[in-house]
Structures are given as C-alpha cells and as structure tokens.
Tab-separated table of C-alpha atoms in Angstrom:
chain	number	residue	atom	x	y	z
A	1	UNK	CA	138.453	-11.428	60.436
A	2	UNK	CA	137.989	-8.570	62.674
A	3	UNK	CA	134.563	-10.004	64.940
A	4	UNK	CA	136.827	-13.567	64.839
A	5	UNK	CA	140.198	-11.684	66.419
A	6	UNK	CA	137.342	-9.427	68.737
A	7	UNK	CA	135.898	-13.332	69.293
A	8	UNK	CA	139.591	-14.363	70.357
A	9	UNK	CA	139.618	-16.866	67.992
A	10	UNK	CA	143.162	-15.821	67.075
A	11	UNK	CA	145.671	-13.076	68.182
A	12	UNK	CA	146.009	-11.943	64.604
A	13	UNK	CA	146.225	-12.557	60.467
A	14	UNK	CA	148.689	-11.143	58.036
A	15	UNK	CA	147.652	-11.586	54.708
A	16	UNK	CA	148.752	-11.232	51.123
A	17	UNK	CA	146.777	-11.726	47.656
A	18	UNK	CA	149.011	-11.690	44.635
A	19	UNK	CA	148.359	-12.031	41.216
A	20	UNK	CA	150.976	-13.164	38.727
A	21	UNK	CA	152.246	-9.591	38.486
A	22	UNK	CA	151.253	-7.831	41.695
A	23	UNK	CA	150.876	-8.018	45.491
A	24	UNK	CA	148.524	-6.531	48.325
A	25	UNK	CA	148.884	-7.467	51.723
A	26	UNK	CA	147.744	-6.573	55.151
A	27	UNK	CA	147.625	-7.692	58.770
A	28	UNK	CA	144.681	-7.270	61.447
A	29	UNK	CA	145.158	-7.752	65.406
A	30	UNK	CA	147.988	-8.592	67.241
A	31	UNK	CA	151.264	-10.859	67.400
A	32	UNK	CA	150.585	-12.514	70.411
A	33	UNK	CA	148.217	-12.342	73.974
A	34	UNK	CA	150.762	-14.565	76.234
A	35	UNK	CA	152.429	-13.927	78.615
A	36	UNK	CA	152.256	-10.225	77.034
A	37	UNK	CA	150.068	-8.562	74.701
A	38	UNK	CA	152.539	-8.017	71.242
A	39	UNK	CA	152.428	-6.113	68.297
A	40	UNK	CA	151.577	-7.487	65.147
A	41	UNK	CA	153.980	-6.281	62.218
A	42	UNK	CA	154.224	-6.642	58.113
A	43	UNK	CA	157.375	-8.662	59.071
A	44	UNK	CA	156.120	-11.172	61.403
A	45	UNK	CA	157.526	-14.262	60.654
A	46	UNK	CA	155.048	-17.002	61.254
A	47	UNK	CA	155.357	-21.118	61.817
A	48	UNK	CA	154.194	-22.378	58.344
A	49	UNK	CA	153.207	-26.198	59.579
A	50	UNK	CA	151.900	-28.158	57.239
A	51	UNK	CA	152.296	-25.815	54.351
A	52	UNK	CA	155.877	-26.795	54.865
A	53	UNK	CA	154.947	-29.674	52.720
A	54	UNK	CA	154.460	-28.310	49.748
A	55	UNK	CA	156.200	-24.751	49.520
A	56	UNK	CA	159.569	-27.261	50.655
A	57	UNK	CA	159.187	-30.928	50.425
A	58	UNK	CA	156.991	-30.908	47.173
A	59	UNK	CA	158.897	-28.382	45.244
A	60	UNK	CA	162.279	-29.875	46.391
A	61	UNK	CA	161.008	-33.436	45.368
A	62	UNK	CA	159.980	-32.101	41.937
A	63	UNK	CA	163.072	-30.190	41.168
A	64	UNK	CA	164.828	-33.865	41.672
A	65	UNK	CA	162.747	-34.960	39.408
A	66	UNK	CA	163.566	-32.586	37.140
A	67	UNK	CA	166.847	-33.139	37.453
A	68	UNK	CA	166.775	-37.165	36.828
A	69	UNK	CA	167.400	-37.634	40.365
A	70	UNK	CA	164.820	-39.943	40.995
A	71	UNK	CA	161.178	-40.805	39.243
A	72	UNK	CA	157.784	-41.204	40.780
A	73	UNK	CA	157.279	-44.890	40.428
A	74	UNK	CA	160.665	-45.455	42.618
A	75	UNK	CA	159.770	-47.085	45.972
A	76	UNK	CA	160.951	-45.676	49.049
A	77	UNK	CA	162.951	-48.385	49.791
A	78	UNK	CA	165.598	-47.797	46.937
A	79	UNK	CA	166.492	-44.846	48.936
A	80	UNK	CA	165.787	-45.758	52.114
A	81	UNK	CA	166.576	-49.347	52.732
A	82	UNK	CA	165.182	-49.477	56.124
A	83	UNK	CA	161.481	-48.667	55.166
A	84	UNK	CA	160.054	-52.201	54.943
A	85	UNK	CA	157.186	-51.532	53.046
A	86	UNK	CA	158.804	-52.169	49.813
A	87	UNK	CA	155.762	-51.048	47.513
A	88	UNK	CA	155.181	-48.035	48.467
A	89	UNK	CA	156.363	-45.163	45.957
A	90	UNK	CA	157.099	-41.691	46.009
A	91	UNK	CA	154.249	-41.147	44.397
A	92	UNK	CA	152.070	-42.441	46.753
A	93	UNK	CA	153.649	-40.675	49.778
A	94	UNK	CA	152.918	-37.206	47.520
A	95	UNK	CA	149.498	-37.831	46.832
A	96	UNK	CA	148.882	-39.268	50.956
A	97	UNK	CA	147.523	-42.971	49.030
A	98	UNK	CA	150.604	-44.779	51.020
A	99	UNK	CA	148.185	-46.873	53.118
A	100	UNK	CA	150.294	-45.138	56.233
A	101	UNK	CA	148.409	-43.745	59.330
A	102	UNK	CA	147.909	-39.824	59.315
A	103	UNK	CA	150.722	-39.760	62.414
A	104	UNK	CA	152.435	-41.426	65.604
A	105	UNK	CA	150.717	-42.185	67.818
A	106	UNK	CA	151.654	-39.827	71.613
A	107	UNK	CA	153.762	-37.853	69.215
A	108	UNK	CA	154.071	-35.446	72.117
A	109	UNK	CA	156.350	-37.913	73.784
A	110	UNK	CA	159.199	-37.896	70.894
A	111	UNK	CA	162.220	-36.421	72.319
A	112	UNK	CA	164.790	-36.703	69.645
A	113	UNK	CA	165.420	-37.812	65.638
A	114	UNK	CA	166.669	-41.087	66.082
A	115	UNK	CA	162.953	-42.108	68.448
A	116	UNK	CA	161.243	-40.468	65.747
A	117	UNK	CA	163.181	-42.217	62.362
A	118	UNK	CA	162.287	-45.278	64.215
A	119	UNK	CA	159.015	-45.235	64.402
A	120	UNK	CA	158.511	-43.935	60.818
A	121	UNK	CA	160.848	-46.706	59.519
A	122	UNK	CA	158.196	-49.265	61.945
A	123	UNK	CA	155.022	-48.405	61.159
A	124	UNK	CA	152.354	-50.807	59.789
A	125	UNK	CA	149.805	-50.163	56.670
A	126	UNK	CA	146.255	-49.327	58.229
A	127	UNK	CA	145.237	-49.486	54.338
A	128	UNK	CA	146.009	-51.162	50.655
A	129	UNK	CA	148.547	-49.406	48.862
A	130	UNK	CA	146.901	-47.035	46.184
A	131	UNK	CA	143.456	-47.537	47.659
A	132	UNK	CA	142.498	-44.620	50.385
A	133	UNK	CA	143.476	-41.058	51.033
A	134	UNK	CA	144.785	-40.485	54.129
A	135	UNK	CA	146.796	-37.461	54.593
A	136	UNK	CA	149.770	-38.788	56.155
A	137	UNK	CA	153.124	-36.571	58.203
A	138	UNK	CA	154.973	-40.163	57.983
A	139	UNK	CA	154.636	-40.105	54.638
A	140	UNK	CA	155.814	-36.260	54.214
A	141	UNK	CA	158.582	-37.264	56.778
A	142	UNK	CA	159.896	-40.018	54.525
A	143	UNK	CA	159.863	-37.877	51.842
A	144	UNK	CA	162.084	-35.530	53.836
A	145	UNK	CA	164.648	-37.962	54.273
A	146	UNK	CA	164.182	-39.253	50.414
A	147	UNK	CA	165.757	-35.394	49.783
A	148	UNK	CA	168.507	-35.770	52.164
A	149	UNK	CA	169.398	-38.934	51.056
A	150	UNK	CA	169.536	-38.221	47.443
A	151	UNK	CA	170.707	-34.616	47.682
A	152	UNK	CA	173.635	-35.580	50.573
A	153	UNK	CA	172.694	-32.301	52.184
A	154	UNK	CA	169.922	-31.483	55.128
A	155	UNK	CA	166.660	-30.711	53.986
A	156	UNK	CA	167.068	-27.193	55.313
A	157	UNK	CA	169.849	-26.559	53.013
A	158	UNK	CA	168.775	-28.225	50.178
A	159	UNK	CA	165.477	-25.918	50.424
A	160	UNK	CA	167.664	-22.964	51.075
A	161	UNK	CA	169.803	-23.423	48.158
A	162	UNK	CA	166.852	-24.100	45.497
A	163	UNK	CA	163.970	-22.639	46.502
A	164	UNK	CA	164.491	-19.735	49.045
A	165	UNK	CA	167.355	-18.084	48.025
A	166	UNK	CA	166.378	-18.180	44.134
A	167	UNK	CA	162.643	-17.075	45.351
A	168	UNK	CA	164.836	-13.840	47.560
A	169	UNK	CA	162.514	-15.762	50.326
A	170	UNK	CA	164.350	-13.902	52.933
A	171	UNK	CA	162.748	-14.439	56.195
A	172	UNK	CA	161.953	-18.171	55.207
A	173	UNK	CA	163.837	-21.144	56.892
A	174	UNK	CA	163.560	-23.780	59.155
A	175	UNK	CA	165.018	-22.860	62.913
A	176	UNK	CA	164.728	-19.059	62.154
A	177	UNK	CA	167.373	-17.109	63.369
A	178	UNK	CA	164.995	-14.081	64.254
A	179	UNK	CA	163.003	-15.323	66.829
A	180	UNK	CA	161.342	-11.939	68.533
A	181	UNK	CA	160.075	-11.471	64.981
A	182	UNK	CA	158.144	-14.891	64.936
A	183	UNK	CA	154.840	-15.501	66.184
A	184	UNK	CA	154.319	-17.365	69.617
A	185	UNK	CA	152.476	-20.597	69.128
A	186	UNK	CA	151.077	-22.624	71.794
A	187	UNK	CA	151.967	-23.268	75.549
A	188	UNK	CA	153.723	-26.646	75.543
A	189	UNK	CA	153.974	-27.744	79.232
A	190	UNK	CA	155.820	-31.574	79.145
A	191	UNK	CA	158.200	-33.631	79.615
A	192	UNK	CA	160.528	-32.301	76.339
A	193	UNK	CA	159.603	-28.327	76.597
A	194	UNK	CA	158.422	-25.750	79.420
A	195	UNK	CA	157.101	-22.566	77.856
A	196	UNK	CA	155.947	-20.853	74.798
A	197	UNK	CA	157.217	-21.494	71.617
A	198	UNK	CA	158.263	-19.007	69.870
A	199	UNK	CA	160.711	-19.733	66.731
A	200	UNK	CA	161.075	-23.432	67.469
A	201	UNK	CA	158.253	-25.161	65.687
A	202	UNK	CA	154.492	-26.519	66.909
A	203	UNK	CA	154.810	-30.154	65.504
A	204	UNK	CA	156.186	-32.178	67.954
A	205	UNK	CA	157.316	-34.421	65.277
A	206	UNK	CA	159.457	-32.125	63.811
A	207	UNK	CA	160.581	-30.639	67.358
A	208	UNK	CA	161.915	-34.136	68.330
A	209	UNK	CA	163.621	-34.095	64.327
A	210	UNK	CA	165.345	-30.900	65.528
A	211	UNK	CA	163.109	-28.167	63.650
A	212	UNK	CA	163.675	-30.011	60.388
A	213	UNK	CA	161.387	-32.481	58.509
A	214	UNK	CA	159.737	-33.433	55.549
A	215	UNK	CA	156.022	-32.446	57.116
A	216	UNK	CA	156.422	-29.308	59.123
A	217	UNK	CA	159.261	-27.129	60.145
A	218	UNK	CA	159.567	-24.109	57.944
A	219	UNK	CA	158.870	-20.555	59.150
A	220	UNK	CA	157.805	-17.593	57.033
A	221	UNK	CA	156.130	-14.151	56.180
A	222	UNK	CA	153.565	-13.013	53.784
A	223	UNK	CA	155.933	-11.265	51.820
A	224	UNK	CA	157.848	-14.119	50.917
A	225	UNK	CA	155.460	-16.259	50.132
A	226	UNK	CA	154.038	-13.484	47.495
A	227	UNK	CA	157.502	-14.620	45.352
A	228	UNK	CA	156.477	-18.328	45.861
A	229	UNK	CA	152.781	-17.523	44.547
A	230	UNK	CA	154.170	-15.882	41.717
A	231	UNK	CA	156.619	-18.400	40.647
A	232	UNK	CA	153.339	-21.262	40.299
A	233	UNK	CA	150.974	-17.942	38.216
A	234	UNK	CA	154.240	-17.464	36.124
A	235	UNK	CA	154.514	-20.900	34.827
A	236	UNK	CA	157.745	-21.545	37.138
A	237	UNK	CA	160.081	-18.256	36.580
A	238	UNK	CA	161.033	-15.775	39.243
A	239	UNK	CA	162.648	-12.928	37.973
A	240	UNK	CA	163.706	-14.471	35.066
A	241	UNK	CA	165.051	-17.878	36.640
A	242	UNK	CA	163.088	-21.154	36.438
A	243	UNK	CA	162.813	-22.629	39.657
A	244	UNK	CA	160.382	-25.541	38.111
A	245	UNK	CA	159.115	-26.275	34.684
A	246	UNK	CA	155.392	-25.220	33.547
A	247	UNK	CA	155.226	-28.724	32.218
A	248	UNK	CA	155.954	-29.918	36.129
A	249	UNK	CA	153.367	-27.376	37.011
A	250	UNK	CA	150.429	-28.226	34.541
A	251	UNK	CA	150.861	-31.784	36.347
A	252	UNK	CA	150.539	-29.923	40.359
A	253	UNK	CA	146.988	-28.719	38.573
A	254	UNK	CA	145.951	-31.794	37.685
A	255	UNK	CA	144.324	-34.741	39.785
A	256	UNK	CA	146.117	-38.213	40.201
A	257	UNK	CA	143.512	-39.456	42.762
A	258	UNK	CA	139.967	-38.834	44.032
A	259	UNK	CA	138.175	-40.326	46.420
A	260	UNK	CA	134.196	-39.970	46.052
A	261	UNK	CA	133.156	-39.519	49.334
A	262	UNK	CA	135.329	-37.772	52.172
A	263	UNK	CA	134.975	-36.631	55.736
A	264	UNK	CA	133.706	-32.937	54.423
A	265	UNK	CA	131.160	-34.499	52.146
A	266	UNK	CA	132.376	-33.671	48.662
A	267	UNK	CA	135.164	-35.475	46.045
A	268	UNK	CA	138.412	-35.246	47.653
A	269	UNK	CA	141.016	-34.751	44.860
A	270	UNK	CA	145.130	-34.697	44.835
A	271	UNK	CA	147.423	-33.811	42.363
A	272	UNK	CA	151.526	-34.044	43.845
A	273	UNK	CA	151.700	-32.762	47.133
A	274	UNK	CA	148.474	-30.147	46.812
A	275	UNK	CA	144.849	-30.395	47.157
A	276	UNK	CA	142.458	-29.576	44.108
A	277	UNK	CA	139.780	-26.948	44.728
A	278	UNK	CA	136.878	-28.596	45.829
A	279	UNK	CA	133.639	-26.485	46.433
A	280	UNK	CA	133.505	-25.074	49.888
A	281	UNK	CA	136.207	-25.971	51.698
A	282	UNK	CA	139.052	-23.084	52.845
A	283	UNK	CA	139.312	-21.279	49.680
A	284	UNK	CA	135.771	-20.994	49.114
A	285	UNK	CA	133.253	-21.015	47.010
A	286	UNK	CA	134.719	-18.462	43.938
A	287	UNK	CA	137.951	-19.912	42.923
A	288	UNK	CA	138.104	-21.698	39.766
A	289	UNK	CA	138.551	-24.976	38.707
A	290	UNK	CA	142.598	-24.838	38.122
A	291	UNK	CA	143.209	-24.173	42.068
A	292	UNK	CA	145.671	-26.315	44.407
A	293	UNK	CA	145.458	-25.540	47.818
A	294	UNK	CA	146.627	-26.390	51.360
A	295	UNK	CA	146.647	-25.441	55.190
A	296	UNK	CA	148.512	-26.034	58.037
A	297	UNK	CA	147.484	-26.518	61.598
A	298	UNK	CA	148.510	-23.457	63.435
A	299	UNK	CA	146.527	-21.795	61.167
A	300	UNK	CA	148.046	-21.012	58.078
A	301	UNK	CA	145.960	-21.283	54.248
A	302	UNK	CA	147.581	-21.176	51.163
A	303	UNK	CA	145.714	-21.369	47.328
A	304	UNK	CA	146.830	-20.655	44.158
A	305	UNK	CA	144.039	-20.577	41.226
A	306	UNK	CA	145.817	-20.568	37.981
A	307	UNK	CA	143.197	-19.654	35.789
A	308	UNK	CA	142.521	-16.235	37.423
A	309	UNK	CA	146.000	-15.522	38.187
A	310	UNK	CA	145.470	-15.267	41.789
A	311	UNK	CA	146.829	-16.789	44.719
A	312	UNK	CA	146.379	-15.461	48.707
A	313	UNK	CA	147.977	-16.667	51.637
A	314	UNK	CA	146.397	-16.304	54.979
A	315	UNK	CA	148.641	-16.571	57.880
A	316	UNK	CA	147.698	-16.765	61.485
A	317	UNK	CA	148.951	-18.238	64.783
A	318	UNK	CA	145.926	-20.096	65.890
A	319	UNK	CA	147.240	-22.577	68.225
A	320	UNK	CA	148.285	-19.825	70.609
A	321	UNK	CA	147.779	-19.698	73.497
A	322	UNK	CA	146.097	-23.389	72.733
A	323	UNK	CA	145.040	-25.418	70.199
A	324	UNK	CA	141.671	-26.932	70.185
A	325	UNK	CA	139.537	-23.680	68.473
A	326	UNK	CA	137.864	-24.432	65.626
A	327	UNK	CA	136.577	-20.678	63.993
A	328	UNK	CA	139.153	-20.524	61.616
A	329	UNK	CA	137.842	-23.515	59.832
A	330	UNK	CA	134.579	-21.130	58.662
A	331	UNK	CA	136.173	-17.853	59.059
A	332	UNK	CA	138.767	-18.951	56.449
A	333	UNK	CA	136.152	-19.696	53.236
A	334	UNK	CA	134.251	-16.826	54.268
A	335	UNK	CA	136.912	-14.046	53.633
A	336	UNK	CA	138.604	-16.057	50.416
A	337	UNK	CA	135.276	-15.266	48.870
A	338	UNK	CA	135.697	-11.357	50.307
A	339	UNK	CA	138.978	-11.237	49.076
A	340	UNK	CA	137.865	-12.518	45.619
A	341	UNK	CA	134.784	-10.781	44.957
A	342	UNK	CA	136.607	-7.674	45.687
A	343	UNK	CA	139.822	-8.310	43.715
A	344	UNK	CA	138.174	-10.820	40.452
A	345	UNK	CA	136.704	-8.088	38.639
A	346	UNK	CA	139.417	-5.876	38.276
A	347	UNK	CA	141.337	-9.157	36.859
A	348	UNK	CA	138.872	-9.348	34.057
C-alpha cells in the first residue's frame, strides 16, 4: 500500500482486520492532496459507496424480513405501485438477476429525487427476469424506497434506528454532520455542483436523491465498521443484542445464483445482497470458502470469511482528485493475502 500511495494511486487507506473477538487497525498516507495536502487520522470518516448496499439496504431489508414485514418472493410492485415491471421480486433486486441495466444513463445530469424516482420507476428490462447477473444501483435504489415505504420512515432513519445505533456505529450516517473529518472525493465541475466533495456523497444518483438511497449514500470509519464485522463472525449479536438471526446469516453465506462465466473469468456467485468468495478477485487468494464480500467505487473493500473468523475492511478515497485509476483493483488482492498470511496462523 505504501509504493501504491508513493505511486499516487490514492491519498491514503485506513484499515481494520477484526476477528469475531478482536480488532487491529491502521491507516497509511494522507486524507487528501486537493486543494491542500491533509492529514490522515484513525477517525476519518470516509464515503462508503457501494458498500452502502449491504452494511444498510441489505441488513435493513433482512431485518423486515425478520420481522414479517415483507417476504422475498413479493414483487416490487406490491409496494411500489408505480414500478411497471410487475415480476420482478425483491429477491431478484438483492441478488442483481432483475433483468435492470447496471445504471442511468448521464446520471451526472440528475439534479433532484423526483428526476431520479422517475427514471427508476421508467426503465426497460435489457434482460429476462432470473436469467443474468447484472449488478444493478436501480435495483438497490428500489430497494431503498421498498424500506421507506414499508417502514414509513427515511431510509436514513430507519438505518439509524436498527443498525447504527444498536452496532454504537457512531460516525456512520448518511449526510454526515462532521464534514472536516470526512475524506474529499473527487472534483465535480457541472452543471449541479462546483468543487470538491467533501461529506456530500460521490454517486450522483444519490446526490440528486439528496445523500440518501438504497445504492450509495452512507459515510463511515474503520472503527465502526469493526462492530458491523463482528455482528456477521458472531452469528448476529452485538454486545449481547441480536441485530439479525444466524439462521438469516447462514442464508448471506450461501449462493442463490451463479453465473458460469463472468467478465473476470471465473463463476460469479450471489447470496442476498453480497458476493461469494471467488478465487482472485479483491479479497484474494487465502480466504475460505464461507466469505461474502463487496466494494464500492471510491475505493472502499469489505469481506467477511466466516469460517476463519475474520473480516477486514479497507477504506480509501480513490476517486480523489479523479476517478478513472485503476491500481486499487490489484493492489487490493495483493495485501488481503498480506493481511491474512500474517494474521491466519495465530487464528489456528
């Protein structure tokens, strides 16, 4: 991680590893390089992106299951009347087998919820229902609005009120309050924002939703995201509380589709909401079999394998000052299998 930061390929990287009882974590490099050079801290609060789908949407959706609040085989449309795709189920949006597109098209030109809404509500199947993987944010945005709808609250709350709090996930939220804590992100120079963002979030998506949606939107630190680790290795409980049954999370461990043949050349496999380990890809190549994992595009990595009781996040800010790097994608498999070679052992 150091030659990538030296390389530029990122500011910085704060970092935890947690097993189901304990927690290490550290940071290399710096907060930011634009406009000024800042200094990265244990604290730094960083966009989440796309992990926001699982450590919010996924877990909120299965705690409404839990509940009896809705099943898996209900479509969309129960809850949301305007969706016209009347086939498509909740579980399809979870495991990204919709037949949806992966996004909107000139996202970039969204400028509030109601343009947005409108175009998720519109879109047209590019695929059979069931058939393809295609990891989808209109489907994770639906499912944000599934919440809201069911729950009568905003996703932020609901989130707040389940997860975060119960988790003492301090420093996590959607529109974070402290913003000189959180990591700049890239230089967005249009027609909807002028500058650097800096507590508001990346997607553009979720900018025009107002900082809260089903795909993206939640900010958070390493810390934090050492209690949600160690909720999944301790079979749902936190400090004596069950935030989610083991029963719900035997089923996040197990695979409800694969496709044969992906774009990285290997089985692509999905349980609800996560991605099963698959050899190679960004939690590399010593993780076991019983691993879910997921990443998020300003350059965040998240994996949990179950049957080492380990889990490490990897948080960076990527995108800053731009998007458009690619090192992370190898740097990240390469020090998983660091971290791990240094860390299974003593497990044994």
């Amino acid at each position: 991680m150091k030659e990538e930061i030296k390389k530029q390929s990122f500011p910085g990287i704060s970092y935890v590893i947690a097993t189901d009882k304990n927690q290490f974590f550290g940071y290399l490099g710096d907060k930011a390089w634009f406009p000024e050079k800042e200094v990265l801290t244990d604290d730094t609060i960083y966009d989440l992106a796309s992990l926001s789908k699982v450590i919010s949407t996924t877990t909120s959706i299965l705690i409404l299951l839990e509940k009896g609040k809705l099943r898996l085989v209900d479509p969309i449309s129960k809850y949301l009347s305007e969706f016209k795709h009347e086939n498509v189920r909740i579980h399809h949006l979870l495991t990204h087998t919709s037949g949806l597109a992966a996004d909107i098209p000139r996202a970039s030109t969204l400028k509030n919820r109601d343009e947005v809404i409108n175009k998720v509500f519109n879109q047209e199947l590019i695929n059979p229902i069931g058939e393809k993987i295609v990891y989808s944010d209109i489907g994770y945005i639906l499912l944000g609005l599934v919440i809201e709808k069911i729950s009568g609250k905003s996703l932020a709350d609901f989130a707040r009120e389940n997860i975060f709090e119960p988790l003492d996930m301090k420093d996590t939220s959607y529109n974070p309050i402290n913003i000189d804590r959180c990591a700049k992100t890239e230089l967005r120079q249009d027609n909807v924002f002028n500058g650097y963002l800096q507590g508001k979030v990346h997607d553009e998506k979720a900018f025009a939703l107002g900082g809260v949606a089903g795909h993206a939107g939640v900010f958070s630190t390493t810390k934090d995201l050492a209690h949600f680790i160690q909720m999944i290795l301790n079979d749902g409980f936190y400090k004596n509380q069950q935030i989610i049954s083991k029963v719900t999370i035997d089923n996040l461990y197990k695979p409800y589709v694969v496709q044969e043949k992906s774009m990285f050349n290997y089985p692509y496999q999905r349980s609800l909401g996560w991605e099963l380990s698959s050899f190679g890809f960004s939690c590399g190549d010593l993780v076991s079999n019983e691993t879910i994992l997921h990443t998020g595009f300003t350059g965040t990595n998240l994996f949990i394998d179950r049957k080492n009781k380990i889990g490490m996040a990897f948080l960076t800010n990527h995108v800053h000052p731009k998007r458009g790097k690619s090192a992370l994608f190898s740097a990240r498999p390469r020090f998983s299998n660091i971290a791990m070679s240094q860390i299974l052992p003593y497990l044994k």
